[in-house]
Coordinates of C-alpha atoms and ligand atoms in Angstrom, one line a residue:
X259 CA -29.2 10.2 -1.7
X260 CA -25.8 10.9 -0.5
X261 CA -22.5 12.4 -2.4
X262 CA -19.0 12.3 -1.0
X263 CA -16.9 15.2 -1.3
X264 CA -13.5 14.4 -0.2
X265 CA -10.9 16.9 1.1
X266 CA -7.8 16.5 -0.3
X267 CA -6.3 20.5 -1.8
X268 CA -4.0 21.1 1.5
X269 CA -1.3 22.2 1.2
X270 CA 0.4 19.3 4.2
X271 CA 3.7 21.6 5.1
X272 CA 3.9 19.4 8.1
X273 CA 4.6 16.7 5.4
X274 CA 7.8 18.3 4.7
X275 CA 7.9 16.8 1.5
X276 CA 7.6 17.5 -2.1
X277 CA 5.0 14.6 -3.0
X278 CA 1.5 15.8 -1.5
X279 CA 0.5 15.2 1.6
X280 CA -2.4 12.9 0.2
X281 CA -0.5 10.8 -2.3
X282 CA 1.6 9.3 0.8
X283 CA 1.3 5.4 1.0
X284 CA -0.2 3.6 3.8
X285 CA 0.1 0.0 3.2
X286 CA 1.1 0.7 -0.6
X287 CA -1.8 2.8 -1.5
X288 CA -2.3 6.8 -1.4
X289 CA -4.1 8.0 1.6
X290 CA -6.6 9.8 -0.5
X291 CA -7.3 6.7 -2.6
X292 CA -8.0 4.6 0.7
X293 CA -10.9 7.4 1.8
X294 CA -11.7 7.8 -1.9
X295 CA -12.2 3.8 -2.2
X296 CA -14.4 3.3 1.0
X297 CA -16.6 6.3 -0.4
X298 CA -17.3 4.3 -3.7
X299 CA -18.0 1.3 -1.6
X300 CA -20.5 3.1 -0.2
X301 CA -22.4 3.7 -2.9
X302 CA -22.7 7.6 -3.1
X303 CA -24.3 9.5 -5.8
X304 CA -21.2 10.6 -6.7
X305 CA -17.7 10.8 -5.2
X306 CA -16.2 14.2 -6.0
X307 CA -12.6 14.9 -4.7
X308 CA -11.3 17.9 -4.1
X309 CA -7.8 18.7 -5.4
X310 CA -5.0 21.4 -5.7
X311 CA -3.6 22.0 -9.4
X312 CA -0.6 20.5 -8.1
X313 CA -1.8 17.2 -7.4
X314 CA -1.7 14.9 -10.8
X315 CA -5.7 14.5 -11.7
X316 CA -4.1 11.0 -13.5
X317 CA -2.7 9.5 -10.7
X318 CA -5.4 10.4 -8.1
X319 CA -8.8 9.0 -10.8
X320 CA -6.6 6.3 -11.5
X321 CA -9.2 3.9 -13.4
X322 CA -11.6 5.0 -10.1
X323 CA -15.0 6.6 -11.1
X324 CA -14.6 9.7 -9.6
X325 CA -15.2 13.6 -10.2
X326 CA -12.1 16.2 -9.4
X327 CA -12.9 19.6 -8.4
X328 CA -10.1 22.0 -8.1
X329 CA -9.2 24.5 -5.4
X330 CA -7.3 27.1 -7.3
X331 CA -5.5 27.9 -3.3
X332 CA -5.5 26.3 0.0
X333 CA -7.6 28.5 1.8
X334 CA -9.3 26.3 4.0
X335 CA -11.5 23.3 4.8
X336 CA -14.3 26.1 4.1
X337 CA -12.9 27.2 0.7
X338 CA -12.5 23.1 0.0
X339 CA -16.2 22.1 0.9
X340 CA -17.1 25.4 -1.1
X341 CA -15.1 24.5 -4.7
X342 CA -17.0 21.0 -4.1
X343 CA -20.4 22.2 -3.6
X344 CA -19.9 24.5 -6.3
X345 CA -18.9 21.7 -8.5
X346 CA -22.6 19.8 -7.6
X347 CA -24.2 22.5 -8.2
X348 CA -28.2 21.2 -9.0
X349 CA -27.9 18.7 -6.8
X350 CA -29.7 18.7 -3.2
X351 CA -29.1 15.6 -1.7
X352 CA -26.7 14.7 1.6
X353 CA -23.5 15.7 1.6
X354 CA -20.6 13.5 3.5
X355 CA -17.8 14.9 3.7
X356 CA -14.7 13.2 4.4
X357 CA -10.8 14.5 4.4
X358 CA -8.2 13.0 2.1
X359 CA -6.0 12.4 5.4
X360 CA -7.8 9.9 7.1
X361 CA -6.4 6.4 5.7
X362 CA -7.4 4.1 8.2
X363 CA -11.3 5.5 8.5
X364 CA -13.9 2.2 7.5
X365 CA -17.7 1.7 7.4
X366 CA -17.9 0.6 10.2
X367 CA -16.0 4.3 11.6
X368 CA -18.5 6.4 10.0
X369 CA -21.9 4.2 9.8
X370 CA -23.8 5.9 13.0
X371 CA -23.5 9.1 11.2
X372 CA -26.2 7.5 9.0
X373 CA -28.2 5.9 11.7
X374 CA -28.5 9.0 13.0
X375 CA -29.2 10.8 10.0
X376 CA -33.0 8.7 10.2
X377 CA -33.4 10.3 12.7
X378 CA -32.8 14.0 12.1
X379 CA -33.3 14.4 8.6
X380 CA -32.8 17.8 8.3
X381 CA -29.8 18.3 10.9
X382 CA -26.4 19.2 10.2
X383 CA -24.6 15.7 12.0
X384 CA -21.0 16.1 12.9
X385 CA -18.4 12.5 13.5
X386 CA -17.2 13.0 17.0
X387 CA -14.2 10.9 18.3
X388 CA -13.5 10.8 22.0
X389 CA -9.6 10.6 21.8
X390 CA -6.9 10.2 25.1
X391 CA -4.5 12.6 23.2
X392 CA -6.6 15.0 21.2
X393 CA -3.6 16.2 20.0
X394 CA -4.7 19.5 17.3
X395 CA -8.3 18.4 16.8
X396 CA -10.8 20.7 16.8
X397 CA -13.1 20.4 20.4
X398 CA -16.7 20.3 20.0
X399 CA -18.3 22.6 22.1
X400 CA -21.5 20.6 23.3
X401 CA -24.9 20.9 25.1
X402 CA -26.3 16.9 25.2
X403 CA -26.1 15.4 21.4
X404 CA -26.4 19.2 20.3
X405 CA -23.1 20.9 18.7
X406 CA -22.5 24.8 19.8
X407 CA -19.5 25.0 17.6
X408 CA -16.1 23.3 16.9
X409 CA -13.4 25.4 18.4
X410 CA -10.0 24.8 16.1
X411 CA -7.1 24.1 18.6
X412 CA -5.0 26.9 17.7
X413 CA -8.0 29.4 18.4
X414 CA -9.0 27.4 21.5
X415 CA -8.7 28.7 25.4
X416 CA -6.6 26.1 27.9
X417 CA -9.9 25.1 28.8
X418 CA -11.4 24.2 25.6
X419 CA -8.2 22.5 25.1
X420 CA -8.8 20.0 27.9
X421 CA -12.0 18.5 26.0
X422 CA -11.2 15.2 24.4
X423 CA -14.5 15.2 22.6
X424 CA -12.9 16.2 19.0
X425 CA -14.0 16.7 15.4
X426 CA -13.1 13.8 13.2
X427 CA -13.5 16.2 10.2
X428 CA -16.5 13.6 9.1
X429 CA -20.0 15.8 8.4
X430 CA -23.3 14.6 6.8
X431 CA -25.0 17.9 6.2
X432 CA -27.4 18.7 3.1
X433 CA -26.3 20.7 0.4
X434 CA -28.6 23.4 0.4
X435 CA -27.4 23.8 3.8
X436 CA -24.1 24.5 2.8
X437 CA -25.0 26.5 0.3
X438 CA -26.6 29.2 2.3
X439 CA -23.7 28.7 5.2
X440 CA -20.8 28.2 3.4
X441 CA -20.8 32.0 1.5
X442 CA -21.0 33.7 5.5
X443 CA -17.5 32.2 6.6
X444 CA -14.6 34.1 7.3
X445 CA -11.0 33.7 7.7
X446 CA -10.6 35.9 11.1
X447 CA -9.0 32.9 12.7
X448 CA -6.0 32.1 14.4
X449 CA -5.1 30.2 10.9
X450 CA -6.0 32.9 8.7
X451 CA -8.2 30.1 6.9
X452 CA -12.3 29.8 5.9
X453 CA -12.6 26.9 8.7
X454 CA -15.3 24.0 7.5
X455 CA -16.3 24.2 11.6
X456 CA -17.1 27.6 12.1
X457 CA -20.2 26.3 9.8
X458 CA -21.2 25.0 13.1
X459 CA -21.7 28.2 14.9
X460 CA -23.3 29.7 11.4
X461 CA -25.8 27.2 11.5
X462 CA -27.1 27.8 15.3
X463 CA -27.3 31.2 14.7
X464 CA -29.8 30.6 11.9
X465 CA -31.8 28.5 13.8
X466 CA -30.5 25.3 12.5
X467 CA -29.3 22.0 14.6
X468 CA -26.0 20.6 14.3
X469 CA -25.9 17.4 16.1
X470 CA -22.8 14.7 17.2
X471 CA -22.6 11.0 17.5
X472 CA -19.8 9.5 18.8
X473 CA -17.4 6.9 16.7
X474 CA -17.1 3.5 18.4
X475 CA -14.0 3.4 16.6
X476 CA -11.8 6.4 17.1
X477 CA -8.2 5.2 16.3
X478 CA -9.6 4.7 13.3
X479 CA -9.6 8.1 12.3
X480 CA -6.2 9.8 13.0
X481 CA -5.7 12.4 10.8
X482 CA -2.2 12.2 9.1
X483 CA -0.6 15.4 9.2
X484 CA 3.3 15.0 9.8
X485 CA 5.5 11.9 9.3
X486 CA 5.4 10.5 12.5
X487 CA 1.5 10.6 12.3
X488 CA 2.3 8.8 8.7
X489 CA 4.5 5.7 10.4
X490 CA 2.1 5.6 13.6
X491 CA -1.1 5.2 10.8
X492 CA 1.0 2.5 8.9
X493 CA 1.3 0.6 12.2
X494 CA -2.2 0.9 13.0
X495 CA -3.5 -0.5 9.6
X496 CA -0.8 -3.0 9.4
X497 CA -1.9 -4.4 12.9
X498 CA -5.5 -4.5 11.0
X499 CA -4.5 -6.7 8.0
X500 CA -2.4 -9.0 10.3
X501 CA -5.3 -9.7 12.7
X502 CA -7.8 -10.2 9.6
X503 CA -5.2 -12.3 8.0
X504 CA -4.7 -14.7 11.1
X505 CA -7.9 -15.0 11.7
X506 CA -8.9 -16.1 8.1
X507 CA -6.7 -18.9 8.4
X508 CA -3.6 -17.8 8.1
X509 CA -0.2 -18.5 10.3
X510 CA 1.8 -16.0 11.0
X511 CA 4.9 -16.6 12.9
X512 CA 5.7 -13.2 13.9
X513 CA 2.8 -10.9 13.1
X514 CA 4.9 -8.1 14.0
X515 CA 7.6 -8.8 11.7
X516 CA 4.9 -9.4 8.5
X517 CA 3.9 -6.6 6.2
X518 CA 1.1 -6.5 4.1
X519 CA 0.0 -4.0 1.3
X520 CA -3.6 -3.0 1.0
X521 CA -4.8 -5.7 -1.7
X522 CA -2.5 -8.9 -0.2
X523 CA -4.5 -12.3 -0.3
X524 CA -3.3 -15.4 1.2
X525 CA -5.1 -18.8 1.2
X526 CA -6.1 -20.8 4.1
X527 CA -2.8 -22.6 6.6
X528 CA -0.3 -21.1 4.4
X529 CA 2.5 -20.2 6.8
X530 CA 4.1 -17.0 6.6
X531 CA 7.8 -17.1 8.7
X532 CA 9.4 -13.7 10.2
X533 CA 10.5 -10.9 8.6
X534 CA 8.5 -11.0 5.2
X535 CA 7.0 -8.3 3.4
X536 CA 4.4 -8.2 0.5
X537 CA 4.4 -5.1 -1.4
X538 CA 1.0 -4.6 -3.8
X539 CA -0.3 -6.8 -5.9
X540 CA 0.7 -10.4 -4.3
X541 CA -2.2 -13.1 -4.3
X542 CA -0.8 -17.0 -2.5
X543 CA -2.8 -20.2 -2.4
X544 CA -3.3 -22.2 0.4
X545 CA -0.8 -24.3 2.3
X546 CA 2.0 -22.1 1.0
X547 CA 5.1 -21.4 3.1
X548 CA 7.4 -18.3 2.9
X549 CA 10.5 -18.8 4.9
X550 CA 12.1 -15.4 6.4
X551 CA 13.2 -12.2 5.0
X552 CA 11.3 -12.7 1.2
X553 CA 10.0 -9.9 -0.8
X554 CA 7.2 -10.5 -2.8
X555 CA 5.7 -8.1 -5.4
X556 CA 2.8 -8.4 -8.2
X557 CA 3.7 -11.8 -8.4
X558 CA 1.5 -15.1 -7.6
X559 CA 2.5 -18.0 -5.3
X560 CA 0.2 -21.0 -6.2
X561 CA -1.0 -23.2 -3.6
X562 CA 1.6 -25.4 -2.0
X563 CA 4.5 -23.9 -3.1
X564 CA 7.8 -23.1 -1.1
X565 CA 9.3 -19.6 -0.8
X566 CA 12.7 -18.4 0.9
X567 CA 14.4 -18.0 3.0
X568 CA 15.9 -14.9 1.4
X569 CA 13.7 -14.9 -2.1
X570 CA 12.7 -11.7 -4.1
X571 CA 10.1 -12.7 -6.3
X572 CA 9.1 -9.3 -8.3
X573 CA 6.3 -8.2 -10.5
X574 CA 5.1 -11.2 -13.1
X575 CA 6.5 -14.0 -11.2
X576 CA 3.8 -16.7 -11.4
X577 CA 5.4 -19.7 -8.9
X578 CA 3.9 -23.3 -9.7
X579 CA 1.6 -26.0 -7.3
X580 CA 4.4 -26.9 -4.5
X581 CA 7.4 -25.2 -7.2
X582 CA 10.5 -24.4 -4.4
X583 CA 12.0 -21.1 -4.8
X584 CA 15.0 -21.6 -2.4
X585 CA 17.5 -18.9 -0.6
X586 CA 19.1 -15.8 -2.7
X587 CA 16.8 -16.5 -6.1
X588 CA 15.0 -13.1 -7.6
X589 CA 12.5 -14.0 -10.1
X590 CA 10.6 -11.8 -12.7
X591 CA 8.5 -12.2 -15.4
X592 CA 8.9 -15.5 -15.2
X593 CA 6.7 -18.3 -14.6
X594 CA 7.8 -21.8 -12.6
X595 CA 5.6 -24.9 -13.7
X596 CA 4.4 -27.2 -11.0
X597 CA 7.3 -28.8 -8.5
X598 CA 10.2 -26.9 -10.1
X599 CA 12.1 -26.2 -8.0
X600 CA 14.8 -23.5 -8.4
X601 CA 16.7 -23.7 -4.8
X602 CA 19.7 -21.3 -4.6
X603 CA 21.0 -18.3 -5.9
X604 CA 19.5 -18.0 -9.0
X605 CA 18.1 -14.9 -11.2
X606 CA 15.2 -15.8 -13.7
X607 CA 13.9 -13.1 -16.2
X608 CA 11.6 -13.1 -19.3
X609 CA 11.4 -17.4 -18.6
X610 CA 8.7 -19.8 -19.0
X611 CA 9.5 -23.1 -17.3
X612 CA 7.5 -26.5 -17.5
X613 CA 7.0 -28.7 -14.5
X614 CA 9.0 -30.3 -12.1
X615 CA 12.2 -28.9 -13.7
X616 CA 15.1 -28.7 -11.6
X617 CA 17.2 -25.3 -12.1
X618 CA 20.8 -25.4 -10.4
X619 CA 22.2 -23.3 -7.9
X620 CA 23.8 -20.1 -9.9
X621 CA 21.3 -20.7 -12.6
X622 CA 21.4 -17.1 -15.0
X623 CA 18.7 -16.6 -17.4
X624 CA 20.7 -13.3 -19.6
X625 CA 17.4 -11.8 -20.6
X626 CA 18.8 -8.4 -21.4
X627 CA 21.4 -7.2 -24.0
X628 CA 21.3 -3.5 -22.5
X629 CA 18.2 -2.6 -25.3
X630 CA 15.9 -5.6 -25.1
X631 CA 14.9 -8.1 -23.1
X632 CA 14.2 -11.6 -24.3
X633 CA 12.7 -15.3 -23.8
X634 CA 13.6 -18.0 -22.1
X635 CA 11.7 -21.4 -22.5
X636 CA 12.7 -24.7 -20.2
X637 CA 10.6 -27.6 -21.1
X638 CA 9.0 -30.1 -19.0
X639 CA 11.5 -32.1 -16.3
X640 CA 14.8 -30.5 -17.9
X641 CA 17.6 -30.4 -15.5
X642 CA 19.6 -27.2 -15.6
X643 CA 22.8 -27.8 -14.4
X644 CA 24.6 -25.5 -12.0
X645 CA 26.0 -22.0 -12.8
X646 CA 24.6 -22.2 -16.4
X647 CA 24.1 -19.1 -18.3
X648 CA 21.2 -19.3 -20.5
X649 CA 21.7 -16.6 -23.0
X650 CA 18.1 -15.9 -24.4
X651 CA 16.6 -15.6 -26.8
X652 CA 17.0 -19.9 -25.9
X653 CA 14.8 -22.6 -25.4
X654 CA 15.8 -25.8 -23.6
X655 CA 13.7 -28.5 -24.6
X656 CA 11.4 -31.2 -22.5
X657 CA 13.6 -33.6 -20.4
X658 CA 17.0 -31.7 -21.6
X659 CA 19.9 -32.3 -19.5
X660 CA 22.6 -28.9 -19.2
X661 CA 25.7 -29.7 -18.4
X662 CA 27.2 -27.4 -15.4
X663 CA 28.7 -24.1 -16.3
X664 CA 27.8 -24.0 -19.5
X665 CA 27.1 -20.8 -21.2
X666 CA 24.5 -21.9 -23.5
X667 CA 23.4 -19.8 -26.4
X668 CA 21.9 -22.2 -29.2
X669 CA 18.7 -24.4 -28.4
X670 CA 18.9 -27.6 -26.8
X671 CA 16.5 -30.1 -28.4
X672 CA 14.3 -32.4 -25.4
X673 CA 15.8 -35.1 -24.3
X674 CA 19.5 -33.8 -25.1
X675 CA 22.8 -33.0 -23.1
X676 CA 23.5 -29.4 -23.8
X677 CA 27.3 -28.6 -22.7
X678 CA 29.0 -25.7 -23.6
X679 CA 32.0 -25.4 -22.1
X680 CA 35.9 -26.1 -22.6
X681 CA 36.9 -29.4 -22.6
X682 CA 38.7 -30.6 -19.7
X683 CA 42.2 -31.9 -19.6
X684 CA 44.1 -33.7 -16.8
X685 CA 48.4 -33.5 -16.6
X686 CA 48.7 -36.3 -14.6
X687 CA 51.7 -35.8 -12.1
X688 CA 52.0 -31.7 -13.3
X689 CA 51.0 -30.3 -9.8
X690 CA 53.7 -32.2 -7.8
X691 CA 56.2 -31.8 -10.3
X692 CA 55.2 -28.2 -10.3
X693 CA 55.6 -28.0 -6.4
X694 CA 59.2 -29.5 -6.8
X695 CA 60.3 -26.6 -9.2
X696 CA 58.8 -23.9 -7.1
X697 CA 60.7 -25.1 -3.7
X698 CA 64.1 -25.6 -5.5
X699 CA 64.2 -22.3 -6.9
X700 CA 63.0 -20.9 -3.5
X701 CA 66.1 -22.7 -1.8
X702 CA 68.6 -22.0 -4.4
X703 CA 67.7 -18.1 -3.6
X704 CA 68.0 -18.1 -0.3
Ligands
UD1_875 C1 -9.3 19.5 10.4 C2 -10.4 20.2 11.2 C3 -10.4 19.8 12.7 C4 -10.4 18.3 12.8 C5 -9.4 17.6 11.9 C6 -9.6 16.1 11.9 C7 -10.9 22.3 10.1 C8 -10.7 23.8 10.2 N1 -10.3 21.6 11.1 O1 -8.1 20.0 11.0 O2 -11.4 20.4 13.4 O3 -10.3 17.9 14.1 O4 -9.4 18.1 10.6 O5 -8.6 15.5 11.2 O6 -11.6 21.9 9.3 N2 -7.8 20.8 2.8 C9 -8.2 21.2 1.5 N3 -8.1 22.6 1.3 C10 -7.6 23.4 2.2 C11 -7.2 23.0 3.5 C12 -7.4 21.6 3.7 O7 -8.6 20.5 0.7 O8 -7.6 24.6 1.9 C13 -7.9 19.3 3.1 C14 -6.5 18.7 3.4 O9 -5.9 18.2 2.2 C15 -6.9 17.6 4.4 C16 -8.3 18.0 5.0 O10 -8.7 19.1 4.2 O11 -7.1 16.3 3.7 C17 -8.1 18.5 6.4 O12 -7.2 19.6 6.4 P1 -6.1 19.7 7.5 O13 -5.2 20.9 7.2 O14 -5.3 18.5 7.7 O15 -7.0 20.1 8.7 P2 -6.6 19.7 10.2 O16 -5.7 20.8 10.8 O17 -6.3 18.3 10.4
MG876 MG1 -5.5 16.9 9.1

């Protein structure tokens, strides 16, 4: 039996910021709610997360079933585990503690901590990561697979500095362990803080074990403490979801150049071109293309379709079986039927449109009035001529024909022309006559 308590009160001044340290994005979704997700993947007993008042308890649950305990001040990782164990207080199971600053940490990071754990049930187990830059990490302070203490870098000698065994801030230790350790810390420390890893040297001194096993995956748990940290993490877990990506089927031109948010998913051979990024919420189908430099957002690309170059399809655009979205159209709220094709510069709001229509280049759907936004219906195989304004509330019936540039306000019934525009007249011989007044008038001035 095994709860989670996650870290996530700090304070993160290296942040520099005025949105907490843990609500920053990595791949679109809050650190905090990428450790707080793998916990509940995990299974735990319960998942309690430990929060400052300042965070919003809203946006961190979020629909997720999770407890929030809060820590009134940031006076430590000590004080943290301390408001959490408090908040379990009958139960006397496992403890895992994880920190809210660790987005990129997986199963797989963290899974020997439990092997181990049948092995030592009663031992206090630390996550140790052997890093080339150990950077501020606490150094464990070792004899064999035995932990001495964790010496925090700011407190640490030059020597103890040079050991690149570090704490990944990772612990499986039982509560009732904590509950006897956790009252003895103090905050005589370089930091002026109740240090989680001084429970370390707490727990020899009582006789206890603490013992370490060693990640085999130690990039994935870089603590995220400043921005730079923040862009290097991104990099990291976008490298992740471009590998898995490839390797379930699908192309990527440029990896590099391809961004992904955390719940992306992409059928089999569709082919994504350079310089494309999907922001949350984006499902595509198989054999799909998106040409260069598209945004896509909350939308859905069925299988087959076309996209770009140059496209913005935003939240609610649903995009047909092998529908075309072509260069410089934005899309919203809108859904395409199968093989329309809507090929350049066009904006489509609030519009539901059949299949295999064909909307011209300039196409407007005027879905707002500055108060409210309204419909816009296009039958089955209408043809919208180019740089038509369709002034909604309208509906454009099945096999319609629009008539380019009009400005069309009143519903056009299926199988009609719609034209609404001024009625064009020709002056035949006016322009060279015209040309012939202009010059003499010129010359008579001169
Ligand atoms: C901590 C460890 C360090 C380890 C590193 C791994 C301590 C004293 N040090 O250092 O040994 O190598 O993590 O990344 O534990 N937090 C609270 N309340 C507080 C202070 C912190 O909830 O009062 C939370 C933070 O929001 C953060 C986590 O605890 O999610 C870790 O705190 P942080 O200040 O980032 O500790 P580090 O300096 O990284
Ligand atoms: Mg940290």
């Amino acid at each position: 039996m095994t709860t989670a308590l996650i870290l996530a009160a700090g304070m993160g001044t290296r942040m520099n910021s005025s949105v907490p340290k843990v609500l920053h994005s990595v791949g679109g979704k809050a650190m905090v709610h990428h450790v707080i997700d793998l916990a509940l993947s995990m299974n735990m007993e319960r998942v309690v997360v430990i929060a400052s008042p300042y965070l919003d308890k809203e946006q961190i649950v979020s629909g997720r079933q999770i407890e929030v305990a809060i820590q009134e001040k940031p006076l430590g990782t000590g004080d943290a585990v301390r408001v959490g164990v408090d908040h379990i207080k009958d139960y006397e199971g496992d403890v895992l503690i994880l920190s809210g600053d660790v987005p990129l940490i997986e199963f797989e990071t963290l899974a020997p901590l439990f092997n181990k754990r049948e092995l030592y049930p009663e031992d206090l187990l630390v996550l140790a990561m052997r890093v080339e830059d150990p950077r501020q990490y606490g150094r464990l302070l070792t004899t064999d697979d035995i932990v001495d203490g964790i010496i925090e870098y700011k407190d640490a000698s030059f020597e103890q500095r040079a050991i690149n065994l570090c704490n990944a801030g990772v612990y499986l230790i039982p509560a009732a362990v904590l509950r006897a350790l956790l009252p003895l810390l103090s905050s005589q420390n370089a930091a002026g803080e109740f240090y989680l890893t001084d429970i370390i040297a707490l727990a020899k001194a009582q006789g206890l074990i603490s013992r370490y096993v060693e990640t085999p995956h130690p990039e994935t748990l870089n603590g995220i403490n400043n921005r730079v940290e923040l862009a290097q993490a991104e990099k990291i877990m976008q490298q992740r979801w471009r590998q898995r990506m490839m390797l379930s089927g699908v192309t990527l031109i440029d990896p590099d150049s391809t961004f992904f948010a955390h719940d992306t998913i992409i059928g089999k051979d569709t082919v994504i071109h350079p310089n494309v990024t999907f922001a949350p919420g984006v499902i595509v189908g198989n054999e799909a293309t998106i040409y260069p430099f598209c945004h896509l957002e909350n939308c859905v690309l069925n299988s087959g379709a076309k996209v770009g170059p140059f496209a913005h399809l935003r939240t609610g655009a649903i995009i047909g079986e092998k529908a075309v979205v072509g260069n410089f159209v934005e899309i919203k709220d809108t859904t395409l039927g199968a093989k329309t094709k809507v090929k350049h510069l066009s904006y489509l709001g609030n519009a539901q449109i059949g299949d295999r229509a064909n909307i011209g280049a300039g196409t407007i759907t005027c879905n707002y009035d500055g108060f409210n936004k309204s419909p816009t219906h296009i039958g089955n195989d209408a043809f919208i001529g180019s740089n038509t304004s369709l002034v909604a509330p309208v509906h454009v019936g099945e096999g319609a024909i629009i008539a380019a540039g009009s400005v069309i306000t009143d519903n056009v019934p299926e199988h009609s022309l719609g034209i609404a525009r001024q009625q064009q007249i020709n002056k035949p011989v006016w322009a060279k006559n015209f040309r012939t007044t202009v010059s003499e008038l010129k010359s008579r001035k001169s």
